XYZ file of C-alpha atoms in Angstrom:
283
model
C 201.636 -51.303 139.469
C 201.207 -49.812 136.117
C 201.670 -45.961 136.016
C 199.802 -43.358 134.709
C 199.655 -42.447 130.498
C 201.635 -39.458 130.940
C 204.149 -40.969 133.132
C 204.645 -43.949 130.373
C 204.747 -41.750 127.456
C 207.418 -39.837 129.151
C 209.540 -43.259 129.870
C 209.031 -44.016 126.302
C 210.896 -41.018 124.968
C 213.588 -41.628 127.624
C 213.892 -45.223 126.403
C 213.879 -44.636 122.712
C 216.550 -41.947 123.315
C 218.818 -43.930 125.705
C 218.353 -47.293 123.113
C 220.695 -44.488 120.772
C 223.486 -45.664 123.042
C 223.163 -49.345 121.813
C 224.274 -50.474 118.345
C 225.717 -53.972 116.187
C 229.701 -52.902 117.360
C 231.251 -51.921 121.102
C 231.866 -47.966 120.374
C 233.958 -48.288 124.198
C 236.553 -50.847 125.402
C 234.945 -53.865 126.017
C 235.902 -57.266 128.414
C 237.960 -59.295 125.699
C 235.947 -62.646 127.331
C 232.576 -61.253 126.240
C 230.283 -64.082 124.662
C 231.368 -64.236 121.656
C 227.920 -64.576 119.952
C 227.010 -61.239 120.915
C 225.667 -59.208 118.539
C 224.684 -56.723 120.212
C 226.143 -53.902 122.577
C 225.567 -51.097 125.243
C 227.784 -48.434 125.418
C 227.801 -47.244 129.322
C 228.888 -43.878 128.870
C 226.125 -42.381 131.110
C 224.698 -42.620 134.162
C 222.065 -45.456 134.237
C 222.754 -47.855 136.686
C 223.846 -51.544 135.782
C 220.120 -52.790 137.218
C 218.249 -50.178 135.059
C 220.472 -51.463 131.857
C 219.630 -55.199 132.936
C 215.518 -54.723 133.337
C 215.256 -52.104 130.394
C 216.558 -54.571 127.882
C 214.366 -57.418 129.901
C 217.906 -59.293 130.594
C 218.105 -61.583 133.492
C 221.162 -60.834 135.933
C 222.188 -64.623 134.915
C 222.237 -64.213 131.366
C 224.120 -60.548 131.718
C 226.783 -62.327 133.984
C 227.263 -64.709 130.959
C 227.399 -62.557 128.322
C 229.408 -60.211 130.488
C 231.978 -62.162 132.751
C 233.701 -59.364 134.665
C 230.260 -58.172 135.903
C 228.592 -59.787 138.752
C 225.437 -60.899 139.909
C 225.272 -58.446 141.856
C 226.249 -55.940 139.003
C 229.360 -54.995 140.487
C 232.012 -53.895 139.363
C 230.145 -51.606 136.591
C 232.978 -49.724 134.379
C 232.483 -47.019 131.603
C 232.558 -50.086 129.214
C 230.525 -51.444 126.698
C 228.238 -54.517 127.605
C 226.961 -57.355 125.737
C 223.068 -57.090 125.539
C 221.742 -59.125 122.967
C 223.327 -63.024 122.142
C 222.724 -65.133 118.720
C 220.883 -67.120 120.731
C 218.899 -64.818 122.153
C 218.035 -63.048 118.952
C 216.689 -66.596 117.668
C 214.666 -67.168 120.598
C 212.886 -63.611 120.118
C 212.382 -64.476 115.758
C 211.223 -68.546 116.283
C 207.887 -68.272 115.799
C 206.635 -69.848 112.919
C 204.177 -68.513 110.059
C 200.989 -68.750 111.643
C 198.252 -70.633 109.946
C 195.107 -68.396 108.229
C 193.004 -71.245 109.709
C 190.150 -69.530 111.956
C 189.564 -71.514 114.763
C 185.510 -71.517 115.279
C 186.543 -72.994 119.205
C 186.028 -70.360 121.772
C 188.029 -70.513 125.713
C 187.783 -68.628 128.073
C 190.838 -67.147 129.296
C 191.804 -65.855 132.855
C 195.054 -64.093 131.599
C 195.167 -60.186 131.163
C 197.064 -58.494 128.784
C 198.146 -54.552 129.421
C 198.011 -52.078 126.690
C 200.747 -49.417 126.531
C 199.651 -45.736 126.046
C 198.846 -44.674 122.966
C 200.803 -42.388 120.687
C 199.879 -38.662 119.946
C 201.802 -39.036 116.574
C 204.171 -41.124 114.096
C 207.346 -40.315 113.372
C 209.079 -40.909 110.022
C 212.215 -42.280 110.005
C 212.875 -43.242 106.501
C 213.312 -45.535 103.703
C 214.950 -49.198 104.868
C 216.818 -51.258 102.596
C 215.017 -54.793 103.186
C 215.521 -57.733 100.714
C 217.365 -59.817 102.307
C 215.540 -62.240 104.233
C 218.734 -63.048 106.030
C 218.871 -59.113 107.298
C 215.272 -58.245 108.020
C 214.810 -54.761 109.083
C 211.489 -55.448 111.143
C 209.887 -58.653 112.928
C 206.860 -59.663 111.730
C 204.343 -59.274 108.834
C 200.884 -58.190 110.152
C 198.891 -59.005 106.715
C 197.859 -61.336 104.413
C 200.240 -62.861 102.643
C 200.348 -61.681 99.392
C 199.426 -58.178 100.364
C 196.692 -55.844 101.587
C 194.165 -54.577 98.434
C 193.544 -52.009 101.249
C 196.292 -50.806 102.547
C 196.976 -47.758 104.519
C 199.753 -46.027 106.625
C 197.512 -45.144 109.302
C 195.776 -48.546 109.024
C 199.882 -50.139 109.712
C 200.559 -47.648 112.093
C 196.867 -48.426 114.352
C 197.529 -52.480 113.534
C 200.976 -52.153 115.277
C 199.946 -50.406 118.295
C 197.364 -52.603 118.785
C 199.903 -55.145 118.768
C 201.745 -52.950 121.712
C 200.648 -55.153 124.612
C 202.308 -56.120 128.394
C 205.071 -53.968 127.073
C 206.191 -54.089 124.387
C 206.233 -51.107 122.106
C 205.771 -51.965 118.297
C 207.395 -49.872 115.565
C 205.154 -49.847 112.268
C 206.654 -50.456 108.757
C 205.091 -50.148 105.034
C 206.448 -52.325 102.257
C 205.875 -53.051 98.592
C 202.417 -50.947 98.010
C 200.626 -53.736 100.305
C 202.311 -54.828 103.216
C 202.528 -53.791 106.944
C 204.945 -54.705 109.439
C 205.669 -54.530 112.793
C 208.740 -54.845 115.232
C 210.050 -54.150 118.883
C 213.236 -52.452 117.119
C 214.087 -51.564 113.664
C 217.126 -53.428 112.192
C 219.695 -52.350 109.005
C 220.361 -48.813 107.763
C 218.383 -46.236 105.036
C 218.255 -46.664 101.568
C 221.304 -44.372 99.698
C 218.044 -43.154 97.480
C 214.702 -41.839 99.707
C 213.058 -41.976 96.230
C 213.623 -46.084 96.162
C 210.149 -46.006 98.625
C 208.170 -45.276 95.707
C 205.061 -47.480 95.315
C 201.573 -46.073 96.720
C 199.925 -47.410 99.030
C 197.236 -50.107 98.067
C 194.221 -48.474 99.575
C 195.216 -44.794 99.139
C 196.997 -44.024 95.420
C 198.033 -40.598 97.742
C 200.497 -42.086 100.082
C 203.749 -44.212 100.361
C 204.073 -47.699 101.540
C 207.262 -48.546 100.698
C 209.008 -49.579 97.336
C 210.606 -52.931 95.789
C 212.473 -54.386 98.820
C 212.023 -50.957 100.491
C 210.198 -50.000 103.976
C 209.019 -47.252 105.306
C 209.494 -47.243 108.660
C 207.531 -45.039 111.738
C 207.938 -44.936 115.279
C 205.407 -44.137 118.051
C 206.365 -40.379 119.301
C 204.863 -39.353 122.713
C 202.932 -36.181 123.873
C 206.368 -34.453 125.021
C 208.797 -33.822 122.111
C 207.803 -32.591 119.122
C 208.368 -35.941 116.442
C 210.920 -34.618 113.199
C 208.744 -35.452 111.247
C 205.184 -37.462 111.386
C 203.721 -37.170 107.565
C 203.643 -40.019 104.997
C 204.959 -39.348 101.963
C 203.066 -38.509 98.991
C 203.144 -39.738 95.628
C 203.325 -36.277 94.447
C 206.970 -35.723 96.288
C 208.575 -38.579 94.405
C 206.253 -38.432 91.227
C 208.954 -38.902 88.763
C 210.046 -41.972 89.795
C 206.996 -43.560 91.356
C 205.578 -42.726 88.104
C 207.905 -45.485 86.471
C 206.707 -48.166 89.459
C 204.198 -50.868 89.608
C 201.214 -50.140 92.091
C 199.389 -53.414 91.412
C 198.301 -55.780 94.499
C 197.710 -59.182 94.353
C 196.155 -59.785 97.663
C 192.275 -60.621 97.599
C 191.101 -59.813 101.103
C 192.638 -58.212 104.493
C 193.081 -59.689 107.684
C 191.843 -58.673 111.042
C 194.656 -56.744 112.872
C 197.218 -58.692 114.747
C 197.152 -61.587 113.122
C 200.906 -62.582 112.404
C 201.411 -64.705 108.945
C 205.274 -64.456 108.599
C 208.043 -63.953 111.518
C 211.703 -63.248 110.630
C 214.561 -65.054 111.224
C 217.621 -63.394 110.380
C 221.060 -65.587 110.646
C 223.122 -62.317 110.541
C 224.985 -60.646 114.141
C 224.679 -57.131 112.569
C 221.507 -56.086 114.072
C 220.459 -52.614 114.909
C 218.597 -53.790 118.153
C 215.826 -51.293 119.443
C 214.114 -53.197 121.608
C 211.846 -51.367 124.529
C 211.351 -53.573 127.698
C 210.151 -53.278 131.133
C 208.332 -49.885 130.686
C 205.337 -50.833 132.522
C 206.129 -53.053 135.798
C-alpha cells in the first residue's frame, strides 16, 4: 500500500539521515569472516532493527547472511557491530547497464506495468563541489543528457529531470557538470573538492548559475517539507567571478534530449564508495 506524501517525505528525511551511519570503512568491530568484497558498511550503533537495515538497503536476508556470516536468516544474533551492505558484485550489478542508444524507436506497445512516483520535493539542497574525473571513481550513476552536453542547460532543468527519474522507489540525487551536463544517482559517491571555487563554469542555458567545473559536480539532494535544507541556492557566477572569469563556458552539444533518457551509466572498479542508496520507502 503506498502511503500518503507527507508520510513519505517524512521517511525520506529519516532515511537520508540514518544512510549517515553507512560509509566505504567499518567505523565498529566487525565479523573478521565478512565477504571480503564488501565495500560497503553499516555501522549498528542505533536502534533500527536488523529487518529494517535488510529492506531499507533492498538486501535480501540470503545475500545479508552471506555477506554477514554470524547473522542469521532469521537476523539473529544482531550485535552493536558493523555489517556488510553493499558487495563488488553487487555494486556491478546496480552500474551494468550499457550506454543506451539515441535511436528513437517509432514502435509503440502497450504496456500493463505501473510505475509509482515518489513525492515530490519542496526544495534542493546543496551539498557541494565533487571531485569527479576519474571514470574509475564516479561520484554519481548516470548521465541524463546528450552526449556531448546540453546547449540548454539548467540547474532546475537537472534537478526536475532527476526526479522525474524518481520512480517505484528510488530517490534520485541531481548533479551538474562541465557547463552542460546533468546527472543523476541513487547515492552520491567520493568526497568535495579542497577548492569550492573549482565548480566554476556557468551553466549552458543560464550564464547566471553554476553547473559544475572541469571534472567538477555540483551535487543536490531532494529535501522534504519538514527540515529546513542548509542550503537550497545554486551558485552564481557572481560568487566565484574571479575565477570563473578565467574558465571556458563553451558547449558543444547541438540539441537536448527529452528527460530520462540515459546515454552513459558508470561503472566504477573501485571498493571506496560512499553508498547512499534509498530503498524500500514506498512498499
Amino acid at each position: 500500500m503506498l502511503v500518503s506524501s507527507s508520510q513519505g517525505l517524512l521517511a525520506l528525511a529519516f532515511v537520508v539521515r540514518l544512510c549517515e551511519a553507512a560509509g566505504p570503512r567499518p567505523k565498529m568491530e566487525w565479523d573478521p569472516n565478512t565477504i571480503s568484497s564488501c565495500i560497503e558498511w553499516y555501522d549498528n550503533g542505533g536502534t533500527e532493527t536488523c529487518e529494517y537495515i535488510r529492506d531499507m538497503f533492498g538486501i535480501t536476508p540470503e545475500d545479508f547472511h552471506a555477506w554477514n556470516p554470524s547473522i542469521g536468516l532469521d537476523c539473529k544474533p544482531w550485535y552493536p557491530v558493523s555489517y556488510c551492505i553493499l558487495t563488488r558484485e553487487k555494486w556491478a550489478s546496480f552500474t551494468s547497464t550499457a550506454r543506451v542508444s539515441k535511436t528513437t524507436s517509432t514502435t509503440s506497445t502497450t504496456s500493463t506495468s505501473v510505475s509509482t512516483h515518489v513525492p515530490s520535493p519542496t526544495a534542493w539542497e546543496a551539498l557541494g563541489c565533487y571531485t569527479d574525473d576519474d571514470p574509475a571513481w564516479p561520484v554519481m550513476e548516470k548521465e541524463y543528457s546528450k552526449e556531448g552536453g546540453d546547449t540548454s542547460l539548467k540547474v532546475s532543468d537537472c534537478q526536475s529531470t532527476c526526479w522525474a527519474a524518481s520512480v517505484n522507489r528510488t530517490v534520485l540525487y541531481a548533479g551538474v557538470k562541465e557547463g552542460n551536463q546533468c546527472w543523476c544517482s541513487r547515492f552520491v559517491a567520493g568526497e568535495t573538492s579542497r577548492n569550492e571555487t573549482d565548480c566554476n563554469l556557468p551553466c549552458s542555458g543560464d550564464k547566471t548559475e553554476i553547473c559544475g567545473g572541469k571534472g567538477r559536480l555540483n551535487v543536490f539532494a531532494p529535501v522534504t517539507a519538514s527540515e529546513s535544507p542548509r542550503s537550497s541556492t545554486t551558485t552564481s557566477v557572481s560568487s566565484i567571478a574571479t575565477t570563473a572569469k578565467d574558465s571556458s563556458t563553451s558547449a558543444t552539444a547541438t540539441d537536448r534530449v527529452t528527460s530520462g533518457s540515459v546515454i552513459n551509466s558508470a561503472t566504477p572498479s573501485s571498493g571506496a564508495m560512499r553508498y547512499r542508496a534509498m530503498f524500500g520507502l514506498f512498499d
